[in-house]
Structures are given as C-alpha cells and as structure tokens.
mmCIF file of C-alpha atoms and ligand atoms in Angstrom:
data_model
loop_
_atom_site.group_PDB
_atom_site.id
_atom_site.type_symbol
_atom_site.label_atom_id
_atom_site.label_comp_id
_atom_site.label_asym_id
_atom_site.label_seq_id
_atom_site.Cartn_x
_atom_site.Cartn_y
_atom_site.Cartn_z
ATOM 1 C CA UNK V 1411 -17.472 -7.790 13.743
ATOM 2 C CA UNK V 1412 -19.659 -6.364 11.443
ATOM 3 C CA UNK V 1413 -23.502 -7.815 10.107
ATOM 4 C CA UNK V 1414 -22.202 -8.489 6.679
ATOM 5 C CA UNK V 1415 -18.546 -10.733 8.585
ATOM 6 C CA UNK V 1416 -21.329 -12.843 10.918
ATOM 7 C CA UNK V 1417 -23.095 -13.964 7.736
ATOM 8 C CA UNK V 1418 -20.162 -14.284 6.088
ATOM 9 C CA UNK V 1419 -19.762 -16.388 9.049
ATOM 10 C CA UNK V 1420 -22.457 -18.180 9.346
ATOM 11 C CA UNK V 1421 -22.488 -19.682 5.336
ATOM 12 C CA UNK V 1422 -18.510 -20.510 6.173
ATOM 13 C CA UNK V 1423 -19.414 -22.610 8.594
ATOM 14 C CA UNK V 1424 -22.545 -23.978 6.964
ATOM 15 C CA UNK V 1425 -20.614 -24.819 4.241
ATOM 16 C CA UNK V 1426 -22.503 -25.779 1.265
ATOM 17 C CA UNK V 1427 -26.044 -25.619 3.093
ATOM 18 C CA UNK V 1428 -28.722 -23.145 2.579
ATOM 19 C CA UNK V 1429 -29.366 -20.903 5.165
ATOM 20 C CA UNK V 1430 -32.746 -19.478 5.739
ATOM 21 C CA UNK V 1431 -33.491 -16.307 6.353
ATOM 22 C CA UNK V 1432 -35.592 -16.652 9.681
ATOM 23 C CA UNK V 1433 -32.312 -18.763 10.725
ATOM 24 C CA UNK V 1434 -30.143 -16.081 9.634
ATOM 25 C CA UNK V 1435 -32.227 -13.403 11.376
ATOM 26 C CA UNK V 1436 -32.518 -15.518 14.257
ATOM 27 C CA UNK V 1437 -28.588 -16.075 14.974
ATOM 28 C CA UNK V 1438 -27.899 -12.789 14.099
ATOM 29 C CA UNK V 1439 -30.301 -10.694 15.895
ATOM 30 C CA UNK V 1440 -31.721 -8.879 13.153
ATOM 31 C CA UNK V 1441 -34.596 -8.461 11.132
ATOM 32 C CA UNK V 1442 -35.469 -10.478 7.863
ATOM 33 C CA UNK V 1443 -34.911 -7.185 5.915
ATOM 34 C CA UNK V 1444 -32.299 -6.815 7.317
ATOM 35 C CA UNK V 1445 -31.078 -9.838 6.198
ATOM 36 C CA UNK V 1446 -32.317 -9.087 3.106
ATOM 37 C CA UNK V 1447 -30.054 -6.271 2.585
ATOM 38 C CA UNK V 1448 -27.400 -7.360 3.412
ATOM 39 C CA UNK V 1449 -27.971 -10.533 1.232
ATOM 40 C CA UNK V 1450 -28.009 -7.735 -1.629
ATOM 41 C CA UNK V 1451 -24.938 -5.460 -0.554
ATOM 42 C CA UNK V 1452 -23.009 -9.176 -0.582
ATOM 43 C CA UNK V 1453 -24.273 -9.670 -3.892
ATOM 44 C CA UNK V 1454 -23.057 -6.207 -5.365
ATOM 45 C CA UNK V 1455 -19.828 -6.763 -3.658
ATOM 46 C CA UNK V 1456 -19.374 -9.367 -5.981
ATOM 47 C CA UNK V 1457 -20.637 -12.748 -3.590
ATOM 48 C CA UNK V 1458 -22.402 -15.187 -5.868
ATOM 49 C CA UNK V 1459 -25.327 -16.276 -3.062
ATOM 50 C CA UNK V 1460 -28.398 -18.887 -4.663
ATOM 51 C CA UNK V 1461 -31.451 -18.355 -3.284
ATOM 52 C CA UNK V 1462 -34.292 -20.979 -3.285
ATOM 53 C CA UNK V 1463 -37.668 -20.206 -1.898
ATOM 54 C CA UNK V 1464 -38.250 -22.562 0.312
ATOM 55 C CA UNK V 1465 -34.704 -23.217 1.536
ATOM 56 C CA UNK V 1466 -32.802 -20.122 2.020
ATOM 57 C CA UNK V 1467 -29.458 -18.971 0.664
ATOM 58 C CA UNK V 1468 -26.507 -20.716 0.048
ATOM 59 C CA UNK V 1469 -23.083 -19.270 -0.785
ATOM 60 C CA UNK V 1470 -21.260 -20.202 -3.946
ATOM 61 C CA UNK V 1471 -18.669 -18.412 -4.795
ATOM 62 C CA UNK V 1472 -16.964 -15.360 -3.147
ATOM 63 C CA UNK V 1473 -14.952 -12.466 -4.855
ATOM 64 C CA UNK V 1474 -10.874 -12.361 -4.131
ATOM 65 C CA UNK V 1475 -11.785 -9.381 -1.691
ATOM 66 C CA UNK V 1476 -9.189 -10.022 1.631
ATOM 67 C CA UNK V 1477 -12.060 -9.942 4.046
ATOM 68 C CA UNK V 1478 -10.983 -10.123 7.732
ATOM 69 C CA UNK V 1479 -13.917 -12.817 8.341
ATOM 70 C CA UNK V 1480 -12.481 -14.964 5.695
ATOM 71 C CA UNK V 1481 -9.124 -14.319 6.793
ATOM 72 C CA UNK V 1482 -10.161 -15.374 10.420
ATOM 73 C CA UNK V 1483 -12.708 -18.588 9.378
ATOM 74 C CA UNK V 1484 -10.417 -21.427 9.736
ATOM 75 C CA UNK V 1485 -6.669 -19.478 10.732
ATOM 76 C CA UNK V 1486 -4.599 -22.085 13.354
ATOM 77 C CA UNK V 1487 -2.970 -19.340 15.194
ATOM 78 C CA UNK V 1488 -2.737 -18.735 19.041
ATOM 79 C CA UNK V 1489 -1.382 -15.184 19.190
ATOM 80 C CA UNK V 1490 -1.824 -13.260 15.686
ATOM 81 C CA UNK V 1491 -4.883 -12.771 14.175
ATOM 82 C CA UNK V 1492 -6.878 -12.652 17.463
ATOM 83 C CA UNK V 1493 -8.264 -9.566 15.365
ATOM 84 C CA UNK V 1494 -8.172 -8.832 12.023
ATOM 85 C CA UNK V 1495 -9.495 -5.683 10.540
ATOM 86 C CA UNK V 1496 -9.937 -5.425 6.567
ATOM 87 C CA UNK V 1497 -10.266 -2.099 5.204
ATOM 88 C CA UNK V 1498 -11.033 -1.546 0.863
ATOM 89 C CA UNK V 1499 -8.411 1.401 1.151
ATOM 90 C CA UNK V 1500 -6.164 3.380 3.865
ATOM 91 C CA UNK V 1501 -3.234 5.395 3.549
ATOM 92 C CA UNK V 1502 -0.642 3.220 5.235
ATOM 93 C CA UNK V 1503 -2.201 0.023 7.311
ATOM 94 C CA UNK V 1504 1.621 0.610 8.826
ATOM 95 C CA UNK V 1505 0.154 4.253 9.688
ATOM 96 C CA UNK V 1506 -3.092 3.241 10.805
ATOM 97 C CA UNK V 1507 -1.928 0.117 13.462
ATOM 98 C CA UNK V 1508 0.298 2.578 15.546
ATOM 99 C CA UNK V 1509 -3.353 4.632 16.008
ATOM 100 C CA UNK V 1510 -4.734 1.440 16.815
ATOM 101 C CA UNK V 1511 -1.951 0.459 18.991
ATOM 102 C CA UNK V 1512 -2.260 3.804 20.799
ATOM 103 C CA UNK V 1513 -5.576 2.656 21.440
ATOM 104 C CA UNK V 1514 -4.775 -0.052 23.320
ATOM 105 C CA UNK V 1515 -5.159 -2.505 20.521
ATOM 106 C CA UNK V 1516 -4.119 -6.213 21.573
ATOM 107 C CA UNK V 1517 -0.916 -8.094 20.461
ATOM 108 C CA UNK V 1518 -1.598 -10.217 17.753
ATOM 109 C CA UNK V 1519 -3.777 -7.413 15.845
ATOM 110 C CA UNK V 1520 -3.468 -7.567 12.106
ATOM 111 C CA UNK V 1521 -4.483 -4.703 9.755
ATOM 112 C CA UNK V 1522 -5.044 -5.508 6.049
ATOM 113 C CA UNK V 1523 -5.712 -3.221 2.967
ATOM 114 C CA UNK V 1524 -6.801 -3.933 -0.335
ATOM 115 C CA UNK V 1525 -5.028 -0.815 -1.318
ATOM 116 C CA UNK V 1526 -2.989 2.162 0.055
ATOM 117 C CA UNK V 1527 -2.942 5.111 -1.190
ATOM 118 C CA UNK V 1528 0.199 6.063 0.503
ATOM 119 C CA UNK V 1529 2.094 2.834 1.102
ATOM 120 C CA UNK V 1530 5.196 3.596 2.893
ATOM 121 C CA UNK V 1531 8.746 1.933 1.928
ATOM 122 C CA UNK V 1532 12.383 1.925 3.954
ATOM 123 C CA UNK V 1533 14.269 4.989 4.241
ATOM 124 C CA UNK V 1534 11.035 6.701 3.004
ATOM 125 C CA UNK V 1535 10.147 5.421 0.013
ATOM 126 C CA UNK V 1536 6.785 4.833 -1.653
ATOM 127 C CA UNK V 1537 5.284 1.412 -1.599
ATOM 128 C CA UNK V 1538 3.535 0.788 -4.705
ATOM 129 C CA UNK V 1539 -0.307 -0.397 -3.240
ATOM 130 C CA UNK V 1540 -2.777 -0.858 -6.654
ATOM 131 C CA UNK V 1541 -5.844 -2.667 -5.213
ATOM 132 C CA UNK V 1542 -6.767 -6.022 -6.088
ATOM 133 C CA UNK V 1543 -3.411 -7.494 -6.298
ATOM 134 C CA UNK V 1544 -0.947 -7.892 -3.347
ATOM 135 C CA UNK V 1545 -1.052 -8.286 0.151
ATOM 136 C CA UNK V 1546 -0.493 -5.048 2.454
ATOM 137 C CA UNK V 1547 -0.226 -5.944 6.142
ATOM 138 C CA UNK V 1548 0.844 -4.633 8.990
ATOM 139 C CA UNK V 1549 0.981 -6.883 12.780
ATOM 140 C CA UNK V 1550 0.973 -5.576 16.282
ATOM 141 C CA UNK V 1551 3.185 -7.246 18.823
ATOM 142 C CA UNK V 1552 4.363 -6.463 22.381
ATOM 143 C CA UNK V 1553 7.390 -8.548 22.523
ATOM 144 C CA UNK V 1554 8.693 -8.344 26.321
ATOM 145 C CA UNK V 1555 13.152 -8.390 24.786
ATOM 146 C CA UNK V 1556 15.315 -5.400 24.972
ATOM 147 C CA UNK V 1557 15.106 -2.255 22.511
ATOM 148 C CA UNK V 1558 18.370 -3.668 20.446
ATOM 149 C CA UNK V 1559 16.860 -7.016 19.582
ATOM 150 C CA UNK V 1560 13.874 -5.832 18.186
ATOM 151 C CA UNK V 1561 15.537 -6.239 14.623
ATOM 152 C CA UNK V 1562 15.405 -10.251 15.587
ATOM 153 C CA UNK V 1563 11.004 -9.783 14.426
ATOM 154 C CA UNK V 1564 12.308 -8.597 11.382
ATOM 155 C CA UNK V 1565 14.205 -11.553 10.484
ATOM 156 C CA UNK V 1566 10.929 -13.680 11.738
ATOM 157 C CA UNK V 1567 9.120 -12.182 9.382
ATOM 158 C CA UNK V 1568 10.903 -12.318 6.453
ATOM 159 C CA UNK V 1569 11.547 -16.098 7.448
ATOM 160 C CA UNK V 1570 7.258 -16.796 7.373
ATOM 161 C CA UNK V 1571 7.530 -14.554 4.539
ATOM 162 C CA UNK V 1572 9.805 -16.533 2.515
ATOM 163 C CA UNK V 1573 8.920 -20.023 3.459
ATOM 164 C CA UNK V 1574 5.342 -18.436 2.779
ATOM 165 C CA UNK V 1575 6.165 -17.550 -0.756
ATOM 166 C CA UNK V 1576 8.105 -21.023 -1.817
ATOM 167 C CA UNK V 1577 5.947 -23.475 0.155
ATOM 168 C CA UNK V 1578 2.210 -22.106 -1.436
ATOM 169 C CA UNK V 1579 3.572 -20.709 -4.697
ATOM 170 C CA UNK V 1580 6.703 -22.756 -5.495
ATOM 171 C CA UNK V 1581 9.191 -20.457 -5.648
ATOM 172 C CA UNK V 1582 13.133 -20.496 -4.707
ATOM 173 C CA UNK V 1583 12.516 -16.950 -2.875
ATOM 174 C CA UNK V 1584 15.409 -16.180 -0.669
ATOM 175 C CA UNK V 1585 16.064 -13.025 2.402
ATOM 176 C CA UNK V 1586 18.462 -10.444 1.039
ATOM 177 C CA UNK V 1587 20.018 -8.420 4.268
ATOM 178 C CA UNK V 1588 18.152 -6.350 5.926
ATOM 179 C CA UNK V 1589 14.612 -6.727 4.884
ATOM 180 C CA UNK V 1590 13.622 -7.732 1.561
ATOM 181 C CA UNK V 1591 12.831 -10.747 -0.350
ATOM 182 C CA UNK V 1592 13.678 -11.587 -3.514
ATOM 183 C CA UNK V 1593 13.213 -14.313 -6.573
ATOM 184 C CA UNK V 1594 16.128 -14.040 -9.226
ATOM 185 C CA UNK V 1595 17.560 -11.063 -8.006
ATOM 186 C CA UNK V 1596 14.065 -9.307 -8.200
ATOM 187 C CA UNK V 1597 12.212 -7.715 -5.200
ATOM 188 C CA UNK V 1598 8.892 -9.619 -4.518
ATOM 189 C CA UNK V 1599 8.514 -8.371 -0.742
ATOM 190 C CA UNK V 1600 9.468 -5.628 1.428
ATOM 191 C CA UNK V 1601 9.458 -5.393 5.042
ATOM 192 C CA UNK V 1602 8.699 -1.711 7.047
ATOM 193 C CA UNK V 1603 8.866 -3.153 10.505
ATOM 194 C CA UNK V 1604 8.373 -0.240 12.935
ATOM 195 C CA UNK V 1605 8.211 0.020 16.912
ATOM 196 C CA UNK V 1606 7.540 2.270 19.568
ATOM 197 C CA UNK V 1607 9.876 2.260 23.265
ATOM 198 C CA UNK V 1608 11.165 3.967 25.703
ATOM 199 C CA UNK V 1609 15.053 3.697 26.878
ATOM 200 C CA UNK V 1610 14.901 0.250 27.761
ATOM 201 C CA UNK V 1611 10.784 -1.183 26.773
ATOM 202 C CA UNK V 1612 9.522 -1.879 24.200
ATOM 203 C CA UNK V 1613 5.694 -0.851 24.081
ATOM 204 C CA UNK V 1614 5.159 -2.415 20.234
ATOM 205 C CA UNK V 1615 6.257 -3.428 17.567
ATOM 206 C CA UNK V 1616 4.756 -3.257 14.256
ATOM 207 C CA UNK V 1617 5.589 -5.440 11.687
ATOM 208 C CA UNK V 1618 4.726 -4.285 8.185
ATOM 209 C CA UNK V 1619 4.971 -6.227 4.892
ATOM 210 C CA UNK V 1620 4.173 -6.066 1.701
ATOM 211 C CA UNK V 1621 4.150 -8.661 -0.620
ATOM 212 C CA UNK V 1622 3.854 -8.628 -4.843
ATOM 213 C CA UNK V 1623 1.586 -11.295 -5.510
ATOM 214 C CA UNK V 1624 -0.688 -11.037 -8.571
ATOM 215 C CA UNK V 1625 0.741 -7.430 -9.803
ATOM 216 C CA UNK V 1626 1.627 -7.307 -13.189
ATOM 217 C CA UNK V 1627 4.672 -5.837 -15.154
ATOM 218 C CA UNK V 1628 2.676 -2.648 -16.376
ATOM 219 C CA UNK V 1629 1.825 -1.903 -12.547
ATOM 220 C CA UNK V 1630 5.056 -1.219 -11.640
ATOM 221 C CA UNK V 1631 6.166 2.226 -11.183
ATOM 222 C CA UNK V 1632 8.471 3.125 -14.187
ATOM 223 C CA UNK V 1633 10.749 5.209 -11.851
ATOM 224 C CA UNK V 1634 11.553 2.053 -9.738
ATOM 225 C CA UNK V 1635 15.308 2.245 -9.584
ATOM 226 C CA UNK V 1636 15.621 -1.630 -8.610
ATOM 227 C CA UNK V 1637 14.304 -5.079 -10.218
ATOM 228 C CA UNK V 1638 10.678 -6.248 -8.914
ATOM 229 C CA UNK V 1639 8.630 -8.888 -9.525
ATOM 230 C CA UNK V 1640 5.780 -10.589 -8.309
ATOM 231 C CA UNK V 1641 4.218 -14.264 -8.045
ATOM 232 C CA UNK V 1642 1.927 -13.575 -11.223
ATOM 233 C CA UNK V 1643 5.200 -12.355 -13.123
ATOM 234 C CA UNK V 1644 7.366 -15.470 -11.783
ATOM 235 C CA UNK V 1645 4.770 -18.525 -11.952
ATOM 236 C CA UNK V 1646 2.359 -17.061 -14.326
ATOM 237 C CA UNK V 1647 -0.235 -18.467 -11.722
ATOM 238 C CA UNK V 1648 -2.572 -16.050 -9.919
ATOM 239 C CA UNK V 1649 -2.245 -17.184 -5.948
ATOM 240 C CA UNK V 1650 -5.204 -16.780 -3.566
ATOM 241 C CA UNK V 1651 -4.774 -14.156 -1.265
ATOM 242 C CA UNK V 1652 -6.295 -15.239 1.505
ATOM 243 C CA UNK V 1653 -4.949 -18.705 1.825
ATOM 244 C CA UNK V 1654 -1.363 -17.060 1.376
ATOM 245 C CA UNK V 1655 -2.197 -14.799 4.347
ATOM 246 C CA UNK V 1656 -2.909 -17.486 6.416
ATOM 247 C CA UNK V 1657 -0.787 -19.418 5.514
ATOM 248 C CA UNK V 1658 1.663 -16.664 6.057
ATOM 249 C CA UNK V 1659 0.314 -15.691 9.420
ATOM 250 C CA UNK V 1660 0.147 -18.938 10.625
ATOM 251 C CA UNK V 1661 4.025 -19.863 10.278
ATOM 252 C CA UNK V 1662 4.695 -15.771 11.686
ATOM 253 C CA UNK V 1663 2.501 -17.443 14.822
ATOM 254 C CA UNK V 1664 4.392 -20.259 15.003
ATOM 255 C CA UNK V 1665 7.497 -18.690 14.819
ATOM 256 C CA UNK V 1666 6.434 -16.150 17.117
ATOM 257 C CA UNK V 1667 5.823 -18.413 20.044
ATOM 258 C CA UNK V 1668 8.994 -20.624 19.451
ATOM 259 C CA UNK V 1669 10.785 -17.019 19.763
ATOM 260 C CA UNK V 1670 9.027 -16.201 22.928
ATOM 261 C CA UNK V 1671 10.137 -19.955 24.183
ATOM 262 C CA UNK V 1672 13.504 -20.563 22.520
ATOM 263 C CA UNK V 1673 14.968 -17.189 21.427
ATOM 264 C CA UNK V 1674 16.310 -15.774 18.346
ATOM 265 C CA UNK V 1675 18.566 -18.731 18.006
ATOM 266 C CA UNK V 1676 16.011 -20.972 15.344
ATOM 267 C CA UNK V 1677 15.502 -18.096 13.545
ATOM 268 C CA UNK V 1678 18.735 -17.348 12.934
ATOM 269 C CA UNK V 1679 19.354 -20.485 12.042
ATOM 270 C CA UNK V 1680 16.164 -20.264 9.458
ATOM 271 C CA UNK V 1681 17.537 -16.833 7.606
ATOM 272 C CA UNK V 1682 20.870 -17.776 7.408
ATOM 273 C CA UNK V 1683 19.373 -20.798 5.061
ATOM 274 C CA UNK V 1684 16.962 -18.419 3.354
ATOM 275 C CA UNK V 1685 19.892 -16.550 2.821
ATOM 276 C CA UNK V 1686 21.830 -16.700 -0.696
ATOM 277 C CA UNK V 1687 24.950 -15.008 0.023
ATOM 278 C CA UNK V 1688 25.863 -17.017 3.372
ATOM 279 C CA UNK V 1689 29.246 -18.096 2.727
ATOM 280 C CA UNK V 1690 29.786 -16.010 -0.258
ATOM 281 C CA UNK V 1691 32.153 -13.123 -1.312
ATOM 282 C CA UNK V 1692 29.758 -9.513 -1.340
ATOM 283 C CA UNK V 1693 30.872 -6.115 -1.214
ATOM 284 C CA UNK V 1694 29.127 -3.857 1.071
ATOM 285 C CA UNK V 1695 28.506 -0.567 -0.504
ATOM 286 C CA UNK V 1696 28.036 2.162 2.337
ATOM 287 C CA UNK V 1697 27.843 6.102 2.143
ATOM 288 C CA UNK V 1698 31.550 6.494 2.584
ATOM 289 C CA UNK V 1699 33.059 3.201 1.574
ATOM 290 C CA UNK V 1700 32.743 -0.130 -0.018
ATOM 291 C CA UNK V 1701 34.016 -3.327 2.094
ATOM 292 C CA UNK V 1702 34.581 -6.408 0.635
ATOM 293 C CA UNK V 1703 34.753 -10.140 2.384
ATOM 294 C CA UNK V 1704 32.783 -13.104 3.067
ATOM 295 C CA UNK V 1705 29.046 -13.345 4.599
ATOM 296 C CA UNK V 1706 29.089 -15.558 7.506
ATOM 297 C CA UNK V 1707 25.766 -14.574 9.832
ATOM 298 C CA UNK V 1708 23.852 -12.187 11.128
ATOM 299 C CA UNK V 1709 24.084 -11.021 15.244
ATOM 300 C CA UNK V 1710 21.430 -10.861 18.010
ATOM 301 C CA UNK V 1711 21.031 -6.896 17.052
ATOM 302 C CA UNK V 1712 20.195 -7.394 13.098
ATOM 303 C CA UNK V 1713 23.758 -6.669 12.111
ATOM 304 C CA UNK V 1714 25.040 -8.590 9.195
ATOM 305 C CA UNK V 1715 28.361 -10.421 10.070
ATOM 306 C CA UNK V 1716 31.434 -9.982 6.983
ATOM 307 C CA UNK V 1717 34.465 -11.776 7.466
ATOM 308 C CA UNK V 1718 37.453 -9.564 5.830
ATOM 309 C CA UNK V 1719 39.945 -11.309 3.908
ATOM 310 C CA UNK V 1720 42.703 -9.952 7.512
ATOM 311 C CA UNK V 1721 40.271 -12.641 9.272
ATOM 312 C CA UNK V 1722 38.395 -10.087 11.040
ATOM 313 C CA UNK V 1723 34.249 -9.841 11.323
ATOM 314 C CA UNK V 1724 32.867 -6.621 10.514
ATOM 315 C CA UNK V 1725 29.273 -5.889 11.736
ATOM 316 C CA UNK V 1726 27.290 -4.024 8.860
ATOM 317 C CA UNK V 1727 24.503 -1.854 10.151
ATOM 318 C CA UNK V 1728 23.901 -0.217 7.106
ATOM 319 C CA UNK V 1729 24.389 -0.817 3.036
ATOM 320 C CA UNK V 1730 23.945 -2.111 0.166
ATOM 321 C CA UNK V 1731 24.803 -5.950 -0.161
ATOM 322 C CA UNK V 1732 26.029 -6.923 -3.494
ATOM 323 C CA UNK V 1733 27.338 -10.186 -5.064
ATOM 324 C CA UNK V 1734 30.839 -10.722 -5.830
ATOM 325 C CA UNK V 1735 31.798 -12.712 -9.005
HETATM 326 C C1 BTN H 43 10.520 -1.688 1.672
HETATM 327 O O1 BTN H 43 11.021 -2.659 1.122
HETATM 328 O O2 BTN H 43 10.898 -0.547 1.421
HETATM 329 C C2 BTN H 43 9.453 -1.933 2.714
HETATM 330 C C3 BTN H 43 8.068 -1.953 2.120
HETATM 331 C C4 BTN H 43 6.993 -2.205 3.150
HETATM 332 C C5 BTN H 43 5.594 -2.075 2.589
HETATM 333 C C6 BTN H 43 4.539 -2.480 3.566
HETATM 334 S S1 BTN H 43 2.954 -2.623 2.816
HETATM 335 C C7 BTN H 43 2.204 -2.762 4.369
HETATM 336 C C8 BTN H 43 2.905 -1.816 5.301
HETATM 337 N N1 BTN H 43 2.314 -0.489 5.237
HETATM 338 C C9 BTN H 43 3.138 0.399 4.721
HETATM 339 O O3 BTN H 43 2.875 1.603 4.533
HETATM 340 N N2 BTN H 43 4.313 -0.179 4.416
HETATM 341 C C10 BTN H 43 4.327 -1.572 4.768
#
C-alpha cells in the first residue's frame, strides 16, 4: 500500500479527529516532511484536509477519485477485494489482471481504472472508458469447476451487477442473455469475463465489467450501433462510485462463496428473475438463421434454453435475443 493509502488510512479510521503530524509520522514510519508532502500532493489531488496548529489535520472532504484504500476501508468481503489496486488510467484493467494473474496474483484481486484508454468489449469491440464517470473493473478468481461451467461466473456477476444497480440506485435493471445489463431496453453494463485453462483446469478466471454510471448522453460514442444509457441518464442522480463498488463487490463475495458451497443452482435461480424475457416469445437471430419460441432457462454451460413451438428445447450458444410482440 502506498504512503499517500496509509494516511488515507489512518484519517478513515480517525474519522472526524485531527491527526497530528508527529502521530502521523510516528504510525507511518516517516518523516514529518514527509508527511508534509504528502499532506500537499492529497491536497492537489483534490482532498479538502484542515489543518490547525496545534492539533493536526483532519480530513473533510475527499474527491470522487475510486481509490483502492477507500474502496478497501470498510468492504465486508471474505474472498474479493483481499487486494485492490487503483490505477488514474490503463489500457484495459481486463488486460492488465491476466499480467497480474501471471504473476501469481491472489484470488480475490480486483483491478480498478478511472479510465482506459483501450477498454475492451465482446467479440472485440471498444468499451467506451472517459475518466471520471463509470466504474471499470476487472476480478481475479481461481474457481476449482470444470472448463464448461466457467460461463456459470458470468451469470454471478451480472446477478451482483444487477441487484447492485436497482438496490443503490433504484432502478428496474434486468440481465439480457449472455452478458449485458440493461434499463428500458438500453445497455447500462457490459460484462468481458475472460479465463485462462488447460484441457480440463481452470487456472483463472477474470471477470471484467463495466458499468455506465454518471456518463452523460454527449459521452457516448456516436457510432454506437445499440441503445446505452447510464444511471446519471436514467435517475438524473449522480451515484457514488465507491459505495456502488462495494456494494457491488460485496454481493459478487457473497455470491461467490454460496457458489463455492451450493453450486450454480441459486444463481440460476437469481438470473432467471433478473431476466425479462423468461417465459416470453423471442426470436433468436444467429449468423445463418433466426429461431423463434419461448425462453424458459439457462443450462449449467451458459446456454440459453428456447422451447420451440414442436415442444422441443433448443440450447442457444450464440445470438442475438430479441422480443417478440
Ligand atoms: C461488452 O458488453 O461488450 C463487455 C464490456 C466489458 C467492459 C469492461 S470495462 C472493465 C473491463 N476491462 C475491459 O477492457 N473490458 C471490461
């Protein structure tokens, strides 16, 4: 953890007291001009700190910045967010996370990015990353299933995701098949989830989401050849980042460990209720052909389950869900 995180630190958890400096030097290890500068690189970050000669400094207000030690003060988790690294800017935190993971980085990692400059979508797309806004994160999990249910993390995720997104910010956000989210029939999240195995192991996973929440309509890409929105757009309510990652990573926890202990069965159970077009008539546009029937599940492999109007269940691996009537 860096200098600047432990005092971060420190005035978290000395909430509302001033801190002196020959206290601050003294936890910390450092020197009081030390302290001292990095009282003033807080400040230009945008950190309102008081300071009052004869009682120290005192924290009052900090910038919306995503930084990991505010991410970490206070986050109930038992498996993610045993690290979290914040970086201003990266190319793809997706990207960066497998390097980590290479590394040896521990399950539970979580890499987050203020902005990327080369945000990567499905079926390689761009993911629009402007800074300031939105939440870019990626996770690092070693999951011991088979290779063919690692699709089952993607539906956990979108299920913290979603719940996420109505629970903190009031929305009716619902999972459309395979991996986005959506409010009104406009994208608000994306999920890039990404792993590495062998025949039969998985060594990682990486989950990677991005989620629209204080973008506004003039930062969308005009080329964008679907409907997006974000929580700014739908509420007209800026949300606070970090408590929407934690609150975000804390349900992904939670569902993690049920997973580990249950199975994909709860989750299931979870997306199919997220889900809008359970029970309803679709037609599944694919490469070649367009199927029509009835929505009725998803299997243990990610597949979506249509019921044909002969009775039969087709298992869609790949297309383009729409609506019927
Ligand atoms: C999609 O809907 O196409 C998936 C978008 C996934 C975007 C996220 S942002 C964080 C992570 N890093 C990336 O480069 N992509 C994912």
């Amino acid at each position: 953890m860096s200098t600047r995180d432990r005092i971060l630190g420190l005035f978290r958890t000395q909430k509302d007291a001033y801190l002196s400096g020959q206290e601050i030097s003294a936890k910390l290890n450092i020197s009081r001009a030390a302290v001292w500068k990095q009282i003033k690189s807080l400040r230009e970050l945008g950190f309102t700190i008081d300071a009052k000669h004869s009682q120290g400094y005192r924290l009052v207000a900090a910038p919306d910045l995503l930084l990991s030690a505010d991410v970490a003060h206070g986050l109930k988790t038992k498996i993610i967010g045993g690290n979290v690294i914040s970086v201003q800017e990266i190319g793809s935190t997706n990207s960066r996370i497998r390097e980590l993971a290479e590394q040896g980085a521990q399950e539970g990692t979580v890499l987050i990015a203020d902005r990327q400059s080369a945000g990567r979508g499905r079926l390689g797309r761009r993911w629009e990353s402007p800074s300031g806004v939105n939440l870019y994160c990626s996770i690092l999990l070693k999951p011991q299933i088979p290779v063919q249910q690692a699709p089952q993390l993607t539906f956990l995720s979108a299920v913290a995701a979603t719940e996420t997104l109505n629970q903190v910010c009031h929305l009716s956000a619902h999972v459309k098949w395979p991996n986005d989210i959506l409010v009104k029939g406009a994208k608000i999240s994306g999920l890039l989830n990404e792993m590495n195995a062998e025949t039969e192991q998985i060594h990682y996973v990486i989950l990677g989401i991005g989620i629209n929440l204080n973008m506004t309509t003039d930062q969308f890409p005009q080329e964008l050849n679907y409907p997006a929105t974000s929580v700014l757009i739908e509420t007209g309510k800026p949300v606070d980042r970090i408590l929407f990652l934690q609150t975000f990573l804390e349900k992904l926890d939670q569902y993690y460990l049920e997973f580990k202990q249950q199975g994909f069965a709860p989750i299931r159970k979870r997306w199919e209720n997220l889900c809008n077009l359970m029970n309803q008539k679709v037609a599944v546009v694919q490469q070649s052909n367009t199927l029509t029937g009835t929505v009725v599940g998803i299997d243990y492999d990610g597949a979506l389950q249509v019921q044909c109007s002969d009775g039969q269940i087709e298992r869609i691996l790949a297309g383009d869900v729409k609506p019927l009537e």
